[in-house]
Backbone as JSON, one array per atom type, in Angstrom:
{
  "sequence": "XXXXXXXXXXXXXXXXXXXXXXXXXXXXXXXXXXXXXXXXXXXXXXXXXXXXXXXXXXXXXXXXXXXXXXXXXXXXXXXXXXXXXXXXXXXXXXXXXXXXXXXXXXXXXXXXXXXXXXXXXXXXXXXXXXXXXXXXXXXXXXXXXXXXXXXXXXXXXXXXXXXXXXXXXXXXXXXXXXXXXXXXXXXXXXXXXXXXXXXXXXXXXXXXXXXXXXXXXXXXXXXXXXXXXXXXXXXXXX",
  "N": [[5.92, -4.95, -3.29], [9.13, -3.26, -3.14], [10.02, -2.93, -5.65], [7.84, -2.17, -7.26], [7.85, 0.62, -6.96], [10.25, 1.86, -8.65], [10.47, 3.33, -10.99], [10.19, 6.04, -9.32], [12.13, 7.1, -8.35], [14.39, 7.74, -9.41], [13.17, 10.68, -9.56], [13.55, 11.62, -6.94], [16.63, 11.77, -6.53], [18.15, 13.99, -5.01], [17.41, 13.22, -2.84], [18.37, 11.44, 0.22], [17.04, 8.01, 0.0], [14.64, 5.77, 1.79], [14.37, 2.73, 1.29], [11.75, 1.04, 1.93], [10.09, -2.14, 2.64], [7.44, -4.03, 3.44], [7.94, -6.45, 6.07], [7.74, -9.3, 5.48], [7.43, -9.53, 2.91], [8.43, -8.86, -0.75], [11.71, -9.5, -0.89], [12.21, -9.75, 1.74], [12.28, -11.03, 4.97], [10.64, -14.01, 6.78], [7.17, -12.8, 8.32], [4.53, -13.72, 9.97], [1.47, -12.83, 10.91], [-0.96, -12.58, 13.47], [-4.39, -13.65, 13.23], [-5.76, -11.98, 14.9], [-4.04, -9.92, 14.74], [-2.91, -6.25, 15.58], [-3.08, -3.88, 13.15], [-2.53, -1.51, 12.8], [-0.99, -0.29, 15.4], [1.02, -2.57, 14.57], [2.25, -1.46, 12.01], [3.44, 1.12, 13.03], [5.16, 0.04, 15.0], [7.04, -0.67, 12.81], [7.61, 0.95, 11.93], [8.89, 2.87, 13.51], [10.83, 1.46, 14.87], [12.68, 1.14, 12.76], [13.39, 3.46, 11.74], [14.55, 3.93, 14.59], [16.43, 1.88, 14.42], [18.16, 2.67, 11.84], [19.36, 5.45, 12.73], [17.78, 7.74, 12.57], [16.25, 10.59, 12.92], [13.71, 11.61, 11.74], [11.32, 11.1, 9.19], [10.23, 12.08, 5.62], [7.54, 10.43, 4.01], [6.53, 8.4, 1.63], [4.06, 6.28, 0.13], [2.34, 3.57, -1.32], [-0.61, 1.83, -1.38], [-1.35, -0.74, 0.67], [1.1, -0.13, 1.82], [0.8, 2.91, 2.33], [-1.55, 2.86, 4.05], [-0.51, 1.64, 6.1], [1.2, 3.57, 6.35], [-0.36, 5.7, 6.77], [-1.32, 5.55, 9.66], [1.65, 5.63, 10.86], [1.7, 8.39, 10.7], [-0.13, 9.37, 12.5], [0.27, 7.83, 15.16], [3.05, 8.25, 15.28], [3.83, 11.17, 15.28], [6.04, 13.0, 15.72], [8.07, 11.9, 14.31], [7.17, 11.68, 11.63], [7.23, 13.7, 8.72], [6.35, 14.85, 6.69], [3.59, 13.69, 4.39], [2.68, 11.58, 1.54], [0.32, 10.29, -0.34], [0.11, 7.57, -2.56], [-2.08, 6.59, -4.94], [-5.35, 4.64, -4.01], [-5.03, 4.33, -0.45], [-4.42, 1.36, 0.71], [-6.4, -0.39, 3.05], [-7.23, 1.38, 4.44], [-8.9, 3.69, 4.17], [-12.41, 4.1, 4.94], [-15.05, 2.41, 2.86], [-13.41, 0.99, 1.06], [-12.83, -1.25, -1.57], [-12.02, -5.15, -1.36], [-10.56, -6.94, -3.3], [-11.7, -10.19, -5.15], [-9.98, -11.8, -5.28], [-8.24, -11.33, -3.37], [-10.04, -11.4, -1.28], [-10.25, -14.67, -1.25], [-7.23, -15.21, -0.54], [-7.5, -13.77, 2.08], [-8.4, -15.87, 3.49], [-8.08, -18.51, 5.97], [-5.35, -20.22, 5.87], [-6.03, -21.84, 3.21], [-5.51, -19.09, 1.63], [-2.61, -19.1, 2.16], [-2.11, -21.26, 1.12], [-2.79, -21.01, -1.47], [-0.86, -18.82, -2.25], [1.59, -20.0, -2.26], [2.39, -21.27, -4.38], [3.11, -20.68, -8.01], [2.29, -18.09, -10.22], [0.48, -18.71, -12.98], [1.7, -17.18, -16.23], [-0.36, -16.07, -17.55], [-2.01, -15.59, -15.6], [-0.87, -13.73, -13.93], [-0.52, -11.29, -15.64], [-2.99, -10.66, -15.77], [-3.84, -10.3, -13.39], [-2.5, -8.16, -12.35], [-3.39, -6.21, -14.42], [-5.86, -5.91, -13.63], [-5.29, -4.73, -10.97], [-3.63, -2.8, -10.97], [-3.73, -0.8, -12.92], [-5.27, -1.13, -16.34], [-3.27, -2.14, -18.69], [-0.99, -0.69, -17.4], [1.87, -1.73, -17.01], [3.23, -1.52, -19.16], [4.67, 0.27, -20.14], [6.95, -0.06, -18.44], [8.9, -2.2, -19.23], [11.02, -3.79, -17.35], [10.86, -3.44, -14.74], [8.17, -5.09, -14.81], [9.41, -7.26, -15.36], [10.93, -8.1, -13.16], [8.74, -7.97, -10.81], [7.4, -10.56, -11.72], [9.15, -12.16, -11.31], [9.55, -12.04, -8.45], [6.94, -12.72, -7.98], [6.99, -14.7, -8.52], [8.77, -16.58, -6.14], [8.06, -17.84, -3.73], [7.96, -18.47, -0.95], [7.39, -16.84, 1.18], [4.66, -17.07, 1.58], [3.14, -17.57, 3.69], [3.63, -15.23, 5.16], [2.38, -13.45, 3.83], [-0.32, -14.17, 3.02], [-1.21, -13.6, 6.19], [-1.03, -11.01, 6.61], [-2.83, -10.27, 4.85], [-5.52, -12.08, 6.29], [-5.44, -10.61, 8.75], [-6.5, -8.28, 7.61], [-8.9, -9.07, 6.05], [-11.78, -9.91, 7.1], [-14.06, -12.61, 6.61], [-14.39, -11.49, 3.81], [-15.03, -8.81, 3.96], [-13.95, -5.67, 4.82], [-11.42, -5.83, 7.94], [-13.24, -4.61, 10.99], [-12.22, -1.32, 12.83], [-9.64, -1.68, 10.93], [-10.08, 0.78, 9.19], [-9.56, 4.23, 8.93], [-11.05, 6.22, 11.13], [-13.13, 9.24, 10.0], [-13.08, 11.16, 12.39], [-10.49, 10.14, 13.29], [-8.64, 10.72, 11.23], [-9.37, 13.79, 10.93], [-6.87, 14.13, 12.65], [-4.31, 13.86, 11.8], [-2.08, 15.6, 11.17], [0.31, 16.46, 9.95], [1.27, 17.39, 6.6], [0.07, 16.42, 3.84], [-0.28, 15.1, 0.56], [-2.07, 13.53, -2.21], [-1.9, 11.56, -4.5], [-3.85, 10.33, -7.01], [-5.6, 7.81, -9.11], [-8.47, 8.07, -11.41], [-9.5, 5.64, -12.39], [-8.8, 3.97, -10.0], [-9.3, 0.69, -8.46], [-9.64, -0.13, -6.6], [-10.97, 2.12, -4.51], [-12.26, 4.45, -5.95], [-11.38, 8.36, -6.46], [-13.52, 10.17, -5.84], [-15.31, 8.48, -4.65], [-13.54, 8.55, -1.71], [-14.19, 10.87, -0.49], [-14.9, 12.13, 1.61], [-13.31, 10.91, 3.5], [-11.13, 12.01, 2.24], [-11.41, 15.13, 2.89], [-11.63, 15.05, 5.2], [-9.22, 15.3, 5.87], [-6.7, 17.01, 7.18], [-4.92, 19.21, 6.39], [-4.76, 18.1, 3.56], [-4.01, 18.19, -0.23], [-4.58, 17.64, -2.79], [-4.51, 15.5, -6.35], [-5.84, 14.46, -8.84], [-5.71, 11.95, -11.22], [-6.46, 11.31, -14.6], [-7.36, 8.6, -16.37], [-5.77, 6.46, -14.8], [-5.08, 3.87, -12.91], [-4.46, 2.09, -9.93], [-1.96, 2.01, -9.57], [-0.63, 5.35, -9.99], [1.43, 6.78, -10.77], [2.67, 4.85, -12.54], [2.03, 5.37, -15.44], [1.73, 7.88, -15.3], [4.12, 9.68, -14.79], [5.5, 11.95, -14.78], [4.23, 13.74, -14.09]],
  "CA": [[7.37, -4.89, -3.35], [8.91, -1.91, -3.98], [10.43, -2.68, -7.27], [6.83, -1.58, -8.44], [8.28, 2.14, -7.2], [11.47, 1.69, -9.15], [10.57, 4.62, -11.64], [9.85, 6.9, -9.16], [13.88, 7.04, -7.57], [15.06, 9.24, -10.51], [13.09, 11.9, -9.13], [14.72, 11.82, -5.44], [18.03, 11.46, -6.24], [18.98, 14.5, -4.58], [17.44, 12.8, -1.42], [18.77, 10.1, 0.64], [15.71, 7.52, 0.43], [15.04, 4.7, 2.42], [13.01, 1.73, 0.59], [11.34, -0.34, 2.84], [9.59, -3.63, 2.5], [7.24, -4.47, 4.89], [8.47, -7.49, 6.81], [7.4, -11.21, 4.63], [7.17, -8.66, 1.56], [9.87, -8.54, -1.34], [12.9, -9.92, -0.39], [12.65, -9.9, 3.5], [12.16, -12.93, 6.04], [9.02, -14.59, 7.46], [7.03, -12.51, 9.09], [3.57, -14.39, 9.93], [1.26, -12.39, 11.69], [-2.01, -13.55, 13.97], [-5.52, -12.52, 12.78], [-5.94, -10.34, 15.58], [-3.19, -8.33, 15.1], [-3.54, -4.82, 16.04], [-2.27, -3.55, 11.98], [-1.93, 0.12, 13.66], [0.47, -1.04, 15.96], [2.2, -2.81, 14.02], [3.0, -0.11, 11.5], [4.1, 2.19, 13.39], [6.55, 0.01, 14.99], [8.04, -1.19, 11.91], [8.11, 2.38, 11.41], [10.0, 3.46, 14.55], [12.4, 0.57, 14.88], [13.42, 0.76, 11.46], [14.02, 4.73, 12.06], [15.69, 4.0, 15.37], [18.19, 1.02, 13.56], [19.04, 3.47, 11.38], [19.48, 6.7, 13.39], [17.18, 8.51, 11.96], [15.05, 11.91, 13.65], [12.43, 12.0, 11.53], [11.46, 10.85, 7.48], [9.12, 12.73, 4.45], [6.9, 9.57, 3.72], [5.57, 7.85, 0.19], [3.98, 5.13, 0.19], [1.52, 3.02, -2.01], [-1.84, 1.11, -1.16], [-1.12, -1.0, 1.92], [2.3, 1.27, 2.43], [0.02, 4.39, 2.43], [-2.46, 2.56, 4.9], [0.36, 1.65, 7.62], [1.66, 5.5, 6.38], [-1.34, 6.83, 7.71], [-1.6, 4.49, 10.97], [2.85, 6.07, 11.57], [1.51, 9.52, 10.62], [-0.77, 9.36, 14.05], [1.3, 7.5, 16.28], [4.5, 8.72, 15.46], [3.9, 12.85, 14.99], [7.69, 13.43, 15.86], [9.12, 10.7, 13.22], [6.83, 11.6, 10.23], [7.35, 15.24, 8.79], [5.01, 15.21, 5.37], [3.28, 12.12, 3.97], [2.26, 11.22, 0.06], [-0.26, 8.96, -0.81], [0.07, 7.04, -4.03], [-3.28, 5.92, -4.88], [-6.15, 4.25, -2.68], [-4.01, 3.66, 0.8], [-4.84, 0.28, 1.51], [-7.5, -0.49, 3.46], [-7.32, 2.67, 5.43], [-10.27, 4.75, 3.99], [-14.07, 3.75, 4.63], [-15.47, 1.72, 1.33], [-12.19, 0.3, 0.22], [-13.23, -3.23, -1.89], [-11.06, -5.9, -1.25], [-10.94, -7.65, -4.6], [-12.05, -11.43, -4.97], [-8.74, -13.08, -5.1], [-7.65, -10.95, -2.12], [-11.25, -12.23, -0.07], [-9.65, -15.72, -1.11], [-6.13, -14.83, 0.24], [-8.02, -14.12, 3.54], [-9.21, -16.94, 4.21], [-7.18, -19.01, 6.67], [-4.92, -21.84, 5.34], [-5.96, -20.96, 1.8], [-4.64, -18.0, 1.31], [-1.18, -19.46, 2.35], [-1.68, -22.79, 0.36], [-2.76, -20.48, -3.52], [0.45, -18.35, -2.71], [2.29, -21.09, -2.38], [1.73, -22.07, -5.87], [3.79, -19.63, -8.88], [1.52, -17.67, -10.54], [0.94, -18.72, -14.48], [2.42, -15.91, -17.25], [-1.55, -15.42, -18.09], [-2.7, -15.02, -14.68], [0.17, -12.48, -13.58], [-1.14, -10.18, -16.51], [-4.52, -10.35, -15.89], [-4.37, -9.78, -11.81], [-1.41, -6.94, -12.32], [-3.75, -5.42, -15.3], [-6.97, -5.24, -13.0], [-5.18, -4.59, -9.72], [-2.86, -2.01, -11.1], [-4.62, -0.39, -14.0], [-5.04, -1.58, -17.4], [-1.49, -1.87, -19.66], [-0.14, 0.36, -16.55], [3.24, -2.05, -16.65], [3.06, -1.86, -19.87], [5.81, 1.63, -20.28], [8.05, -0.56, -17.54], [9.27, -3.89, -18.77], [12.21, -4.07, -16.36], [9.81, -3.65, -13.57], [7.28, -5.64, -15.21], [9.85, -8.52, -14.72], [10.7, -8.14, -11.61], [7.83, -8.3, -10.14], [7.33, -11.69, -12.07], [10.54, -12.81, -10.78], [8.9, -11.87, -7.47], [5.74, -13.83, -8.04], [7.67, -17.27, -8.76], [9.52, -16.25, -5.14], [6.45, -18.38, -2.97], [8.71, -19.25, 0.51], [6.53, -15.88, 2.05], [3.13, -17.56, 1.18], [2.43, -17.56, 4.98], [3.79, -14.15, 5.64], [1.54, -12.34, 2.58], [-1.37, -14.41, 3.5], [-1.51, -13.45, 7.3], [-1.42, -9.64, 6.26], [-4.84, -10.18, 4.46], [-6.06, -12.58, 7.14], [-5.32, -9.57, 9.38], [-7.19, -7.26, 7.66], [-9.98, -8.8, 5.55], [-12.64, -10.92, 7.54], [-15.66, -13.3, 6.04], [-15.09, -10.87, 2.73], [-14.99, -7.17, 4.38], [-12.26, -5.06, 5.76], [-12.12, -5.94, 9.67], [-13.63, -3.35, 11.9], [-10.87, -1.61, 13.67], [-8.42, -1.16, 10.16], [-10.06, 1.73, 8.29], [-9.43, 4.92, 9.95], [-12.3, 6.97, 10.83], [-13.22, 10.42, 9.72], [-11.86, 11.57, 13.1], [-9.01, 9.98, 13.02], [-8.16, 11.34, 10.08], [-8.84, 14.68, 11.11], [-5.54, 13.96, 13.47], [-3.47, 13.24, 10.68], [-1.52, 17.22, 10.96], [0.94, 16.34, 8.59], [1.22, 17.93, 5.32], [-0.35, 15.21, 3.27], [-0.33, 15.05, -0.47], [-3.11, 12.94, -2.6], [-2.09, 11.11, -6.07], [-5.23, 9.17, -7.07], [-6.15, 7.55, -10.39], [-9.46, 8.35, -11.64], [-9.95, 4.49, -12.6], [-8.89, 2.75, -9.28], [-10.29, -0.38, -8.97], [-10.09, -0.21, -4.72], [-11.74, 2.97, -4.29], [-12.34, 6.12, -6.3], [-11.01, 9.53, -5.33], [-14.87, 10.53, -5.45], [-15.89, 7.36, -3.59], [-13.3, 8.87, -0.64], [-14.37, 12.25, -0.69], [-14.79, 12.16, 3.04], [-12.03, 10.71, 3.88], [-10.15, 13.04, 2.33], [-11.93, 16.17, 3.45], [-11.18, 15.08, 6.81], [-7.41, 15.35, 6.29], [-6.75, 18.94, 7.95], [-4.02, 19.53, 5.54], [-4.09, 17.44, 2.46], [-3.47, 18.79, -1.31], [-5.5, 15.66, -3.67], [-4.37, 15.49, -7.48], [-6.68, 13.07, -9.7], [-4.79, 11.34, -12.51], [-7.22, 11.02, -15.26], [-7.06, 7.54, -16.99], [-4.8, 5.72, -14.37], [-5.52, 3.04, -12.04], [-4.38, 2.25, -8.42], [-0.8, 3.02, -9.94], [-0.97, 6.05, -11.08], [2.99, 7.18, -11.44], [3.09, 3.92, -13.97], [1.61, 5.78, -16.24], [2.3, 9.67, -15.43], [5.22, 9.53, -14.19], [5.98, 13.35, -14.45], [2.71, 14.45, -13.03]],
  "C": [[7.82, -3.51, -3.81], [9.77, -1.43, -5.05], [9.03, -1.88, -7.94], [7.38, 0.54, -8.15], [9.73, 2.56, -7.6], [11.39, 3.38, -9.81], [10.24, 5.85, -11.06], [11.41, 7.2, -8.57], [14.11, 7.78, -8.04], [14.56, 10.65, -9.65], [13.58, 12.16, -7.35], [15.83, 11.54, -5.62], [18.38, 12.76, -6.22], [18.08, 14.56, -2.7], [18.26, 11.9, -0.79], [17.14, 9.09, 0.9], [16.13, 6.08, 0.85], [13.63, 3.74, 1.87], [12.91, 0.81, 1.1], [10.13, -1.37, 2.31], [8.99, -4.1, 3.8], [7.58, -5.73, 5.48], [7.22, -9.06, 5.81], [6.63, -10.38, 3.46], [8.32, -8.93, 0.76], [10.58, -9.53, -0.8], [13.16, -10.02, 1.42], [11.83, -10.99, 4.03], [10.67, -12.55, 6.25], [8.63, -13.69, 8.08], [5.38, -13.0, 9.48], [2.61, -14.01, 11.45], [-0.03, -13.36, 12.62], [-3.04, -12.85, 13.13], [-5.85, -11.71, 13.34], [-4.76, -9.54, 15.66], [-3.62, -7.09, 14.75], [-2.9, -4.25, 14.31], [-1.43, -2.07, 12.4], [-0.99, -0.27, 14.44], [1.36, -2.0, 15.13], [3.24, -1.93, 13.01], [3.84, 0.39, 12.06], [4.96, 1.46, 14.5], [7.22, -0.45, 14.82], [8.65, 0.46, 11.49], [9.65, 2.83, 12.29], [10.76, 2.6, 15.2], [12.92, 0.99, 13.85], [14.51, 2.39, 11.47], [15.2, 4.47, 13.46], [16.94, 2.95, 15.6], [19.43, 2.08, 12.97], [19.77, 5.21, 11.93], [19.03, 7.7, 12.94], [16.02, 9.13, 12.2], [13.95, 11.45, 13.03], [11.96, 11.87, 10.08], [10.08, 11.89, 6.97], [8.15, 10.99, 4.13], [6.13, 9.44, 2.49], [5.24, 6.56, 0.13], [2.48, 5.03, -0.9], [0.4, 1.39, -1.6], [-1.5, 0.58, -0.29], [0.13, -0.57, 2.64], [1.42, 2.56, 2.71], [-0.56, 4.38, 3.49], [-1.45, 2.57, 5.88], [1.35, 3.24, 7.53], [1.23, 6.43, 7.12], [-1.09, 6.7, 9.28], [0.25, 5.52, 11.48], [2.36, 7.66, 11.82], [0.72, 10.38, 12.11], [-0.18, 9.27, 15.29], [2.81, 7.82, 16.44], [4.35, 10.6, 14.71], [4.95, 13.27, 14.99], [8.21, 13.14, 14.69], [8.38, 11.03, 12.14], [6.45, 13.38, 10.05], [5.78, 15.58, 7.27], [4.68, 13.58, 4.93], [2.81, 12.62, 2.13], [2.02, 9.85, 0.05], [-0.67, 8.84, -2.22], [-1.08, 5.79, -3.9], [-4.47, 5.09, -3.82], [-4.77, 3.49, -1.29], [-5.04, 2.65, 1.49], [-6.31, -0.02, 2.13], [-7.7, 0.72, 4.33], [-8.35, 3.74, 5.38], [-11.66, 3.91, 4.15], [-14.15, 3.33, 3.29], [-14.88, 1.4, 0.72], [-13.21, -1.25, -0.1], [-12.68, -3.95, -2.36], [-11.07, -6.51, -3.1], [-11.14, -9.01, -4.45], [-11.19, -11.92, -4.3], [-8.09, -12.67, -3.5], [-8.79, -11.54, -0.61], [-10.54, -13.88, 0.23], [-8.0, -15.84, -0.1], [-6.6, -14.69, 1.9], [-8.59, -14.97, 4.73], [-8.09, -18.42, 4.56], [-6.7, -20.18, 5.94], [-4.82, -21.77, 3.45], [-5.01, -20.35, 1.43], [-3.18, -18.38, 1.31], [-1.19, -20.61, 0.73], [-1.91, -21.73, -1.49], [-1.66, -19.44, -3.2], [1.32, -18.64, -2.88], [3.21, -21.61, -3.53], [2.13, -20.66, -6.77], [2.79, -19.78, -9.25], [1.69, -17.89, -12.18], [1.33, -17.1, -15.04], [0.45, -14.88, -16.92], [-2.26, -15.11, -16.68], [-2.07, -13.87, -14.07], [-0.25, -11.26, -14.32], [-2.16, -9.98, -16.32], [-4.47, -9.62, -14.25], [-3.53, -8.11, -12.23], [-2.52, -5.74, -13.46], [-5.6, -4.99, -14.46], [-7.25, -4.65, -11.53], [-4.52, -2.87, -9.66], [-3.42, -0.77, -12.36], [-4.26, -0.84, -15.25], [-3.93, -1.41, -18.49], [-1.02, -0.37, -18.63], [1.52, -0.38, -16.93], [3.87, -2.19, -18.11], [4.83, -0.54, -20.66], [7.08, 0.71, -19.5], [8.12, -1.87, -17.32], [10.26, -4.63, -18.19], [11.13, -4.44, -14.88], [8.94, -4.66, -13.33], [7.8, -7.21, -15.2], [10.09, -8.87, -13.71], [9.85, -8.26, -10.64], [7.4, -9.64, -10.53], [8.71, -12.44, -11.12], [9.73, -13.29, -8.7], [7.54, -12.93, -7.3], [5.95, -15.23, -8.0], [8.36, -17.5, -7.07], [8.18, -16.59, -3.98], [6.74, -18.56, -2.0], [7.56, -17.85, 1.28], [5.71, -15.62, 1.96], [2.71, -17.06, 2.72], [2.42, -16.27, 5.14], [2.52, -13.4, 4.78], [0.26, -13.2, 2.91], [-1.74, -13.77, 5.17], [-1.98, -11.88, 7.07], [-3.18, -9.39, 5.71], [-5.77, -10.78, 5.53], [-6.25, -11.58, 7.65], [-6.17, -8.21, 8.79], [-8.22, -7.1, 7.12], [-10.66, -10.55, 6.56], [-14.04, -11.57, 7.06], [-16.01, -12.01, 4.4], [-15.16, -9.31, 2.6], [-13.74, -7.02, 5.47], [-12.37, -5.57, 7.27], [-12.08, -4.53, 10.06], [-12.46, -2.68, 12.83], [-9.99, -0.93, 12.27], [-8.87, -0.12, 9.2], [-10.13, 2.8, 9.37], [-10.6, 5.74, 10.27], [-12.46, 8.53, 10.57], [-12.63, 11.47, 11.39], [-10.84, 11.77, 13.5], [-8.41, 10.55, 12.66], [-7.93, 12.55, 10.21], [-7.55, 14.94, 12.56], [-4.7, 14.1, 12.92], [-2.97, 15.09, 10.78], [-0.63, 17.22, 10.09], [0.75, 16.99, 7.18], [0.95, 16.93, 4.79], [-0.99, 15.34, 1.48], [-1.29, 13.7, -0.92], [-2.57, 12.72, -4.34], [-2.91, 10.32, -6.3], [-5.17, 9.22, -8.93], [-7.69, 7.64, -9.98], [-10.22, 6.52, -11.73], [-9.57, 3.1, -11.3], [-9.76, 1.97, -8.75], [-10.62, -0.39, -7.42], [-10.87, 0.68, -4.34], [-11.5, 4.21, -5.04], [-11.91, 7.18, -5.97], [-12.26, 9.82, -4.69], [-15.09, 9.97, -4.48], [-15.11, 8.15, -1.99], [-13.37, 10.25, -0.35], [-14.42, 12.54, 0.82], [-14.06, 11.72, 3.75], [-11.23, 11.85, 3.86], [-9.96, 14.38, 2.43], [-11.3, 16.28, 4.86], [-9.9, 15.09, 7.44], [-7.14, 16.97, 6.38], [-5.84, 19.14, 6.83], [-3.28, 18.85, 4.41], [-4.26, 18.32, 0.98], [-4.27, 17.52, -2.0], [-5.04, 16.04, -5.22], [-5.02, 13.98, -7.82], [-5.82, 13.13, -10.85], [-5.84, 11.06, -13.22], [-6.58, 9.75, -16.01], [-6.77, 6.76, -16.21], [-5.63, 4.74, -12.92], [-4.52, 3.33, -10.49], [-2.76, 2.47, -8.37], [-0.37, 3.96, -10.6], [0.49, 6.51, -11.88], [3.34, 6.55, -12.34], [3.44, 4.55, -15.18], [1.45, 7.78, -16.63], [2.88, 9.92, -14.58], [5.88, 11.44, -13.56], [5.28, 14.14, -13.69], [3.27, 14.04, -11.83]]
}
């Protein structure tokens, strides 16, 4: 949702920004994909409808962990429509050796996954997933946020939609073949491309993607020492 990038707004307010929600995310309708959907295609054209609703040439891009991943995936297919990108922490499944986490293997698994999102999340389990998904007492500086996203969690009608997304991209336990991009790919990616990484994320390491992110012709990488897979939580000014 992207109340979790609430505290980063202050610093663009002398942009116009546009905060999107991917479709059966947050606050927006059903969207309930198949398991073979193509994820690359779809990105990019939630990307370039959403740009050509609003009338809008061409955006700067920030996005965070499965925003970053369909970031990359617009950054390819739409070269016109995306001018610089910034990735906030591991993007999604999009790099080689991303590891899904348990509960998210569970989420993938058909029928499941719908039926435990279904189901509000207790106080004590909300703290524990958010504290090993997000990094340890990361929400801990932002207890406005830190409700909202609870608020969000009790909000279960887009069980199907948030399950299909994982269906779609984790199979029998591993990423499916097909949604991480490959070191060629990547070197496609021409974009100016910025790198915020925590040192402690729990999806993949900066180290761990060291080839990944070699292979970005023109990225910039800053490591956050201490911070998990959100790193702005917690250094906000950095």
């Amino acid at each position: 949702a992207q109340v979790l990038a609430a505290p980063l707004m202050p610093y663009l307010d002398d942009r116009q920004v546009i905060a999107l929600d991917w479709p059966g995310h947050g606050l927006s309708g059903a969207c309930v994909l198949p398991p073979n959907q193509d994820m690359r295609a779809h990105a990019s054209t939630v990307v370039d409808s959403l740009l050509n609703t609003l009338d809008v040439a061409s955006v700067d891009m920030v996005g965070h962990s499965m925003g970053a991943q369909f970031m990359l995936y617009a950054a390819l297919d739409l070269p016109d429509r995306v001018r610089r990108i910034a990735l906030l922490g591991a993007p999604g499944a999009a790099f080689e050796g991303i590891r899904p986490l348990p509960a998210m293997k569970l989420l993938a698994i058909p029928k499941l996954g719908s039926l435990l999102l279904s189901r509000p999340m207790s106080q004590r389990a909300f703290d524990k997933f958010n504290d090993l998904a997000l990094g340890s007492g990361a929400l801990e500086p932002h207890p406005t946020v830190r409700y909202a996203l609870r608020l969000l969690g009790l909000r279960t009608c887009n069980a199907a939609s948030l399950a299909s997304y994982f269906c779609a991209m984790v199979k029998a336990g591993r990423v499916r073949e097909g949604v991480p991009l490959t070191e060629r790919e990547l070197g496609r990616v021409l974009q100016p491309t910025a790198l915020a990484w925590g040192d402690e994320d729990v999806f993949l390491r900066p180290l761990q993607a060291a080839r990944s992110i070699v292979a970005l012709r023109n990225a910039h990488s800053v490591r956050i020492p201490g911070s998990g897979h959100a790193p702005w939580l917690l250094s906000p000014e950095l």
